[in-house]
XYZ file of C-alpha atoms in Angstrom:
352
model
C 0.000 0.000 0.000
C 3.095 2.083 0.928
C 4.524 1.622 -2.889
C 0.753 2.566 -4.266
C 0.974 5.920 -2.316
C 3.955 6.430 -3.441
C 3.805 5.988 -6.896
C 0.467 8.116 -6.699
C 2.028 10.672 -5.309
C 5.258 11.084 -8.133
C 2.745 11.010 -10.598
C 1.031 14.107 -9.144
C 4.240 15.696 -8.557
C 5.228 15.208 -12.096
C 1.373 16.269 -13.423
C 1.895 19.189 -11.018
C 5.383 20.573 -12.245
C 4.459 19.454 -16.122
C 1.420 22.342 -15.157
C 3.667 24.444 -14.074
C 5.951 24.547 -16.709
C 2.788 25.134 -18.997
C 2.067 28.037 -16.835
C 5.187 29.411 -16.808
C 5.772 29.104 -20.950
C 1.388 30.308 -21.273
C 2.267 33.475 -18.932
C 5.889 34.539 -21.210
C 3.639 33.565 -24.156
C 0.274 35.882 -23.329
C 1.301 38.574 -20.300
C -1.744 39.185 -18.394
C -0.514 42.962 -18.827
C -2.481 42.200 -22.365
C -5.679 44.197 -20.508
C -3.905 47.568 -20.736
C -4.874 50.156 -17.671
C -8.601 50.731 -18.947
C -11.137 48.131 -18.881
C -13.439 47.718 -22.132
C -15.614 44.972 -22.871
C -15.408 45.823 -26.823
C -12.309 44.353 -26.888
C -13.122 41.164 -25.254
C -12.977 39.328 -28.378
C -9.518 39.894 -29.007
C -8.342 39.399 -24.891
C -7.737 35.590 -23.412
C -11.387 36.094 -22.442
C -12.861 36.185 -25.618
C -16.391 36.919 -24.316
C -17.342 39.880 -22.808
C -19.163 38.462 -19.552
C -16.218 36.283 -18.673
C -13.527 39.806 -19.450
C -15.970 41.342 -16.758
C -15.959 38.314 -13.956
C -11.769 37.799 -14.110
C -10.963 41.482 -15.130
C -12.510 43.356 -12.218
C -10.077 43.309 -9.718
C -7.853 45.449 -11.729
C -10.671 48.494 -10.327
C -9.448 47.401 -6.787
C -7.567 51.212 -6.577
C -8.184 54.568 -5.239
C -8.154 56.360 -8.512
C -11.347 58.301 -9.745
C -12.864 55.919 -11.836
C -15.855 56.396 -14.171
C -17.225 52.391 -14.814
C -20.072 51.759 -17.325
C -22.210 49.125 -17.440
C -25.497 48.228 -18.985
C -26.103 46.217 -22.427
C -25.146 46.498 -25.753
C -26.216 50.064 -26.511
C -23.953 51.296 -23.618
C -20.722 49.329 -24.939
C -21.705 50.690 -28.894
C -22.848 54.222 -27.669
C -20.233 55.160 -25.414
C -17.167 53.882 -26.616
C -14.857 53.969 -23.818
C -11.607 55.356 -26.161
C -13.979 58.738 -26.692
C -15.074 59.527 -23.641
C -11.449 58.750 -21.986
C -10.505 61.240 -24.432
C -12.721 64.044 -22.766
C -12.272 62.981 -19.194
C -8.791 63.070 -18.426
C -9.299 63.272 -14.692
C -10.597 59.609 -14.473
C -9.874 56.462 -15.203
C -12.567 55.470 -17.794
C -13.935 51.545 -17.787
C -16.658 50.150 -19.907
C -17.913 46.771 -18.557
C -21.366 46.908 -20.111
C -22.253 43.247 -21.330
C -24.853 42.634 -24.228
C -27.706 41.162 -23.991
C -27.714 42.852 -20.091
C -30.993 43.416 -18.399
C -31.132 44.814 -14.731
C -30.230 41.626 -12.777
C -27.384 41.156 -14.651
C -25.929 44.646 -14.642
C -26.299 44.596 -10.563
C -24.497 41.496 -10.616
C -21.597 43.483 -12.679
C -21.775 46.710 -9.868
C -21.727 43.755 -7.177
C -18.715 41.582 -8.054
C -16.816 45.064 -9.159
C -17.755 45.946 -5.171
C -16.625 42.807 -4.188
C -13.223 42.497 -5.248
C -12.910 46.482 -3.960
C -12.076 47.766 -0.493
C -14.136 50.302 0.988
C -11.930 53.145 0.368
C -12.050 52.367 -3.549
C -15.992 52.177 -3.652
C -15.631 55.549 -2.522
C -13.623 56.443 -5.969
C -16.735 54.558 -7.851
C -18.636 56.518 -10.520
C -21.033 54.308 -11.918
C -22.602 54.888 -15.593
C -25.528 53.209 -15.797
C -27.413 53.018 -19.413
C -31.360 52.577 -18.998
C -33.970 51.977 -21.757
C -37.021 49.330 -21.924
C -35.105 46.189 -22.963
C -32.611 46.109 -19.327
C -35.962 46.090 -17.626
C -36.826 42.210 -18.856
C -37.976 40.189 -16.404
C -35.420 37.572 -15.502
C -38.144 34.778 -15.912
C -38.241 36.048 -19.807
C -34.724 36.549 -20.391
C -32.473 33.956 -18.934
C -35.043 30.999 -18.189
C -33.741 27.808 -19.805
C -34.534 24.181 -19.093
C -30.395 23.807 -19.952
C -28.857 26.809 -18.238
C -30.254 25.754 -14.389
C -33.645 27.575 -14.948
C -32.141 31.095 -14.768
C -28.148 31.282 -14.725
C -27.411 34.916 -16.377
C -24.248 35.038 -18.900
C -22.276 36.607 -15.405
C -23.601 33.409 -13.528
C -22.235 30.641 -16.136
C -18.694 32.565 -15.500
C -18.952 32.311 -11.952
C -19.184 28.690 -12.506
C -17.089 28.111 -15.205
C -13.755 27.593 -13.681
C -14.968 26.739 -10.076
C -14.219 29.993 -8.561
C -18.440 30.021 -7.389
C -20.677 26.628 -6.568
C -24.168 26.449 -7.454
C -26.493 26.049 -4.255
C -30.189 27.155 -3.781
C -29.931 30.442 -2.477
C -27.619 31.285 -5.673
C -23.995 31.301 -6.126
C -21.379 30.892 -3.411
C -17.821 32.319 -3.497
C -15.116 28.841 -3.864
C -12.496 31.189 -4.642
C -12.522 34.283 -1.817
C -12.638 37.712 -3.812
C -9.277 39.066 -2.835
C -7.830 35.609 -4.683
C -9.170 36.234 -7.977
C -6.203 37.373 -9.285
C -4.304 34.328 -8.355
C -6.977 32.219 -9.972
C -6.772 33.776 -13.128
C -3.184 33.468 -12.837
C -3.570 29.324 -12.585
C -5.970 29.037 -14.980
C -4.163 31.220 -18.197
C -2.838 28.134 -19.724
C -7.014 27.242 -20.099
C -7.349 30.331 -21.287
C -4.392 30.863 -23.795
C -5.676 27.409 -25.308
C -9.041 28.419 -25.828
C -7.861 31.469 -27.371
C -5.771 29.669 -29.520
C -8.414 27.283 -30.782
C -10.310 30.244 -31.447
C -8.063 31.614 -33.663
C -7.253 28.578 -35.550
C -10.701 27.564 -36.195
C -12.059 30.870 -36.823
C -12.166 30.727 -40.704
C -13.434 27.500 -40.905
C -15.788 28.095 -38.417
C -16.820 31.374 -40.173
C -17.284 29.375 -43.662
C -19.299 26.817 -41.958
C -21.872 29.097 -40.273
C -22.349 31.384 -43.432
C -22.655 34.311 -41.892
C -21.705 37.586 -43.317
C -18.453 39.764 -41.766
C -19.271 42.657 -39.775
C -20.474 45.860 -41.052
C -17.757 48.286 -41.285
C -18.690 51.784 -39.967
C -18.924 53.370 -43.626
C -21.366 50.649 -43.808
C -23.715 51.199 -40.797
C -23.679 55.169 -41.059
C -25.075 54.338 -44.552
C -27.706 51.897 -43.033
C -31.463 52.979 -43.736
C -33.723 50.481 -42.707
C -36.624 49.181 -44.382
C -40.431 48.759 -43.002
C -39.986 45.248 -43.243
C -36.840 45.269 -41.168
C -38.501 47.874 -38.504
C -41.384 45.171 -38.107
C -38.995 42.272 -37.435
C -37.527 44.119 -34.717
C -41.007 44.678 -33.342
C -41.327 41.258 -33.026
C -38.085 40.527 -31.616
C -38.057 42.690 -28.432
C -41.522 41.751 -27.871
C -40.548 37.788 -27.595
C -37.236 39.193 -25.694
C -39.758 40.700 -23.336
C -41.725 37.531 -22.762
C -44.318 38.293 -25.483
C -45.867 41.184 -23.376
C -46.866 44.405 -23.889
C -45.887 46.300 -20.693
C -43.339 46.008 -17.787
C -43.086 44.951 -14.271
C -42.536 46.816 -11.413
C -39.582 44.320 -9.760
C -36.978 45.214 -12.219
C -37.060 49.220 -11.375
C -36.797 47.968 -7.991
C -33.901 45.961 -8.231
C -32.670 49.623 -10.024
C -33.340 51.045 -6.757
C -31.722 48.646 -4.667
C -28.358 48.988 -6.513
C -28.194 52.704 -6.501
C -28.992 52.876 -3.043
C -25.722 50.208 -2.033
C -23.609 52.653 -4.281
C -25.000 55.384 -2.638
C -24.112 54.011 0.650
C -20.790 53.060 0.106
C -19.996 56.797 -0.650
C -19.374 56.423 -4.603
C -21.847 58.539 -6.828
C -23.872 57.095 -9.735
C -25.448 58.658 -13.507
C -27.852 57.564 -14.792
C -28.317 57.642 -18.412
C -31.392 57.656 -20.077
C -30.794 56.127 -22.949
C -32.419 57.032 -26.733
C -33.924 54.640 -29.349
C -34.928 56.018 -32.710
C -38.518 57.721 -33.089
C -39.618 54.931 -35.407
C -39.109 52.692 -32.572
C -40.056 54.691 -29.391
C -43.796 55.494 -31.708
C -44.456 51.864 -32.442
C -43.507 50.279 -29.076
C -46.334 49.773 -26.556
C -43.286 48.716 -24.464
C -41.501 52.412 -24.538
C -44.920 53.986 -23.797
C -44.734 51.877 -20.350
C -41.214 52.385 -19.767
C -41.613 55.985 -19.834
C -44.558 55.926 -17.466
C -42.226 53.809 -14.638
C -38.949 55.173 -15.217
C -39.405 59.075 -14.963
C -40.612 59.483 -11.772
C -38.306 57.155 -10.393
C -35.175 58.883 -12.154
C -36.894 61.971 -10.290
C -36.625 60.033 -7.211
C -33.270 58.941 -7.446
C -31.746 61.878 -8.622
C -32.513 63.861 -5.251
C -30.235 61.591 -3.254
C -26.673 63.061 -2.921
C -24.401 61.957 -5.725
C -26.914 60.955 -8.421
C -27.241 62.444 -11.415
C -29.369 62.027 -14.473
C -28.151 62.298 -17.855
C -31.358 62.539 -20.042
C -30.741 61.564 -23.946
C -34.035 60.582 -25.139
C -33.639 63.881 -27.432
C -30.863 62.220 -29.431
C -33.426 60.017 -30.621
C -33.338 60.955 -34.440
C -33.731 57.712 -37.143
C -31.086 58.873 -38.921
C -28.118 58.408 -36.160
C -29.189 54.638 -35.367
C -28.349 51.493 -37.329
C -30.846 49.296 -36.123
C -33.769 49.733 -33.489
C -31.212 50.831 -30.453
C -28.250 50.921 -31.719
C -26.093 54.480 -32.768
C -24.253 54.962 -35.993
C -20.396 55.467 -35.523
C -21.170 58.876 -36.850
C -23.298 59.869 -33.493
C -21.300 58.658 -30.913
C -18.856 61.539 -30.226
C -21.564 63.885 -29.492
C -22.468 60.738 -27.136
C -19.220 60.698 -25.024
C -19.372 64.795 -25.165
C -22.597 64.742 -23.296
C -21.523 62.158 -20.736
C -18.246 63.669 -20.158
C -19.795 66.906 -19.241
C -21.836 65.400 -16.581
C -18.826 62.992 -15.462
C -16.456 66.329 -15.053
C -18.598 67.794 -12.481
C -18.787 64.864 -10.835
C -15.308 64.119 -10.359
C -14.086 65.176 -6.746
């Protein structure tokens, strides 16, 4: 039995130092000084993370400092609107992070503003400006957006990361810390050669895998500020955020209190919040029953929240003309300077 133990334990010696030779030639390969000192979720795709929910979860703890920082979250209009190299630009006395995630409703962006909090200490909350993009479609009920027999019954793009790597366990009062938050960095550290694989697999596979899907390249920005959509199109994406929605017609009143909730913990921890209120085009605010509703909730609660000390609102609903959108919510490249101008007059007051 002696001999079995042994042998048992030289082969996990050997596994363990073959690992960390991997890690040593994965970390000379790939830095992790790849991030750069500003967060930004648009470049996920070409990070070790690849996605932008899991370049949020093992990113954050580079916010863990006591410099000013302006972080915005919220979905995909946030990361496309205010792109984070523009507004830096205009803002030079902060430190400028976009962590917005697509495909983000309300849940999902507190979960963001939590595990940012968590990895911080309480002097660095205190250095917290949070950006927070609102329109109808962050206000989905979680039932509607992330309910899958597959996914757990509700696991948000944020939870699946938690998971991923084992640094959270699954229980049923939601996920539980593995990994404390002041090891995260370490974690990422031992799990890069994962990470510098996938990446590589990625980028191997990608024309094949592009060939295979038949799916066109990306528009290039010539291409969407030349975009004029067609009645046809406009209808489709009728009928798309109404199924996003959960096929109704109006809103419920738990998401603008989960809103509440997470301004309120900012609040409390002494950092200072804006609040955008984000535009769609008119084509799309006149045909949506949805907008109609989401106007009738939200603006007496930004009026609300906007008389507590260190809350602003930054209203853009004006900047709402077809022309300077792509799609149904999202802004041609052409519009978003005038974007990151308006924000970064409200973010240089607020800076201390």
């Amino acid at each position: 039995m002696k001999l079995i133990f042994k042998q048992i334990g030289l082969l996990l010696s050997a596994l363990l130092a073959l690992y960390g030779l991997l890690l040593v030639v994965s970390l000379l390969c790939v830095p992790r000084s790849e991030l750069g000192q500003r967060l930004n979720a648009a470049r996920a795709g070409a990070s070790l993370f690849l996605t932008e929910p899991k370049y949020v979860f093992m990113a954050r703890s580079q916010l863990n400092s006591l410099d000013d920082k302006a972080i915005l979250v919220g979905a995909s209009n946030m990361l496309v609107g205010f792109k984070q190299a523009q507004v830096q630009a205009l803002v030079p006395g902060m430190q400028v992070h976009n962590l917005s995630v697509g495909g983000s409703n309300i849940t999902q962006i507190k979960q963001i503003v939590d595990l940012v909090r968590e990895v911080q200490t309480p002097d660095a909350r205190r250095h917290n400006t949070w950006v927070v993009g609102l329109w109808y479609g962050v206000f989905a009920e979680d039932r509607a957006r992330w309910f899958t027999p597959d996914r757990h019954g509700g696991d948000t793009d944020i939870d699946i990361e938690r998971y991923r790597y084992g640094f959270y366990r699954r229980t049923d009062a939601g996920p539980v810390p593995v990994l404390p938050a002041r090891y995260l960095d370490i974690g990422a550290t031992l799990i890069h050669p994962y990470l510098v694989l996938d990446r590589a697999a990625r980028d191997v596979t990608g024309a094949l895998r592009a060939s295979l899907s038949g799916r066109p390249a990306g528009l290039t920005d010539a291409q969407r500020n030349a975009t004029v959509l067609s009645t046809e199109q406009q209808r489709k994406y009728f009928e798309f955020w109404r199924a996003y929605m959960g096929g109704t017609d109006s809103l419920t009143d738990a998401p603008f209190q989960v809103l509440e909730t997470m301004v309120n913990s900012i609040v409390a921890d002494g950092g200072r919040v804006v609040l955008v209120d984000m535009p769609i085009p008119q084509w799309h605010e006149k045909g949506s029953p949805l907008w109609a509703d989401y106007r009738r909730r939200v603006d007496p609660l930004l009026a609300k929240l906007q008389t507590h000390a260190g809350v602003k609102v930054l209203k853009m609903e004006d900047a709402n003309a077809d022309v300077d959108f792509s799609d149904e919510v999202h802004p041609k490249p052409r519009a978003t300077p005038a974007w990151a101008q308006r924000l970064a007059t409200v973010l240089n007051a607020q800076t201390p």
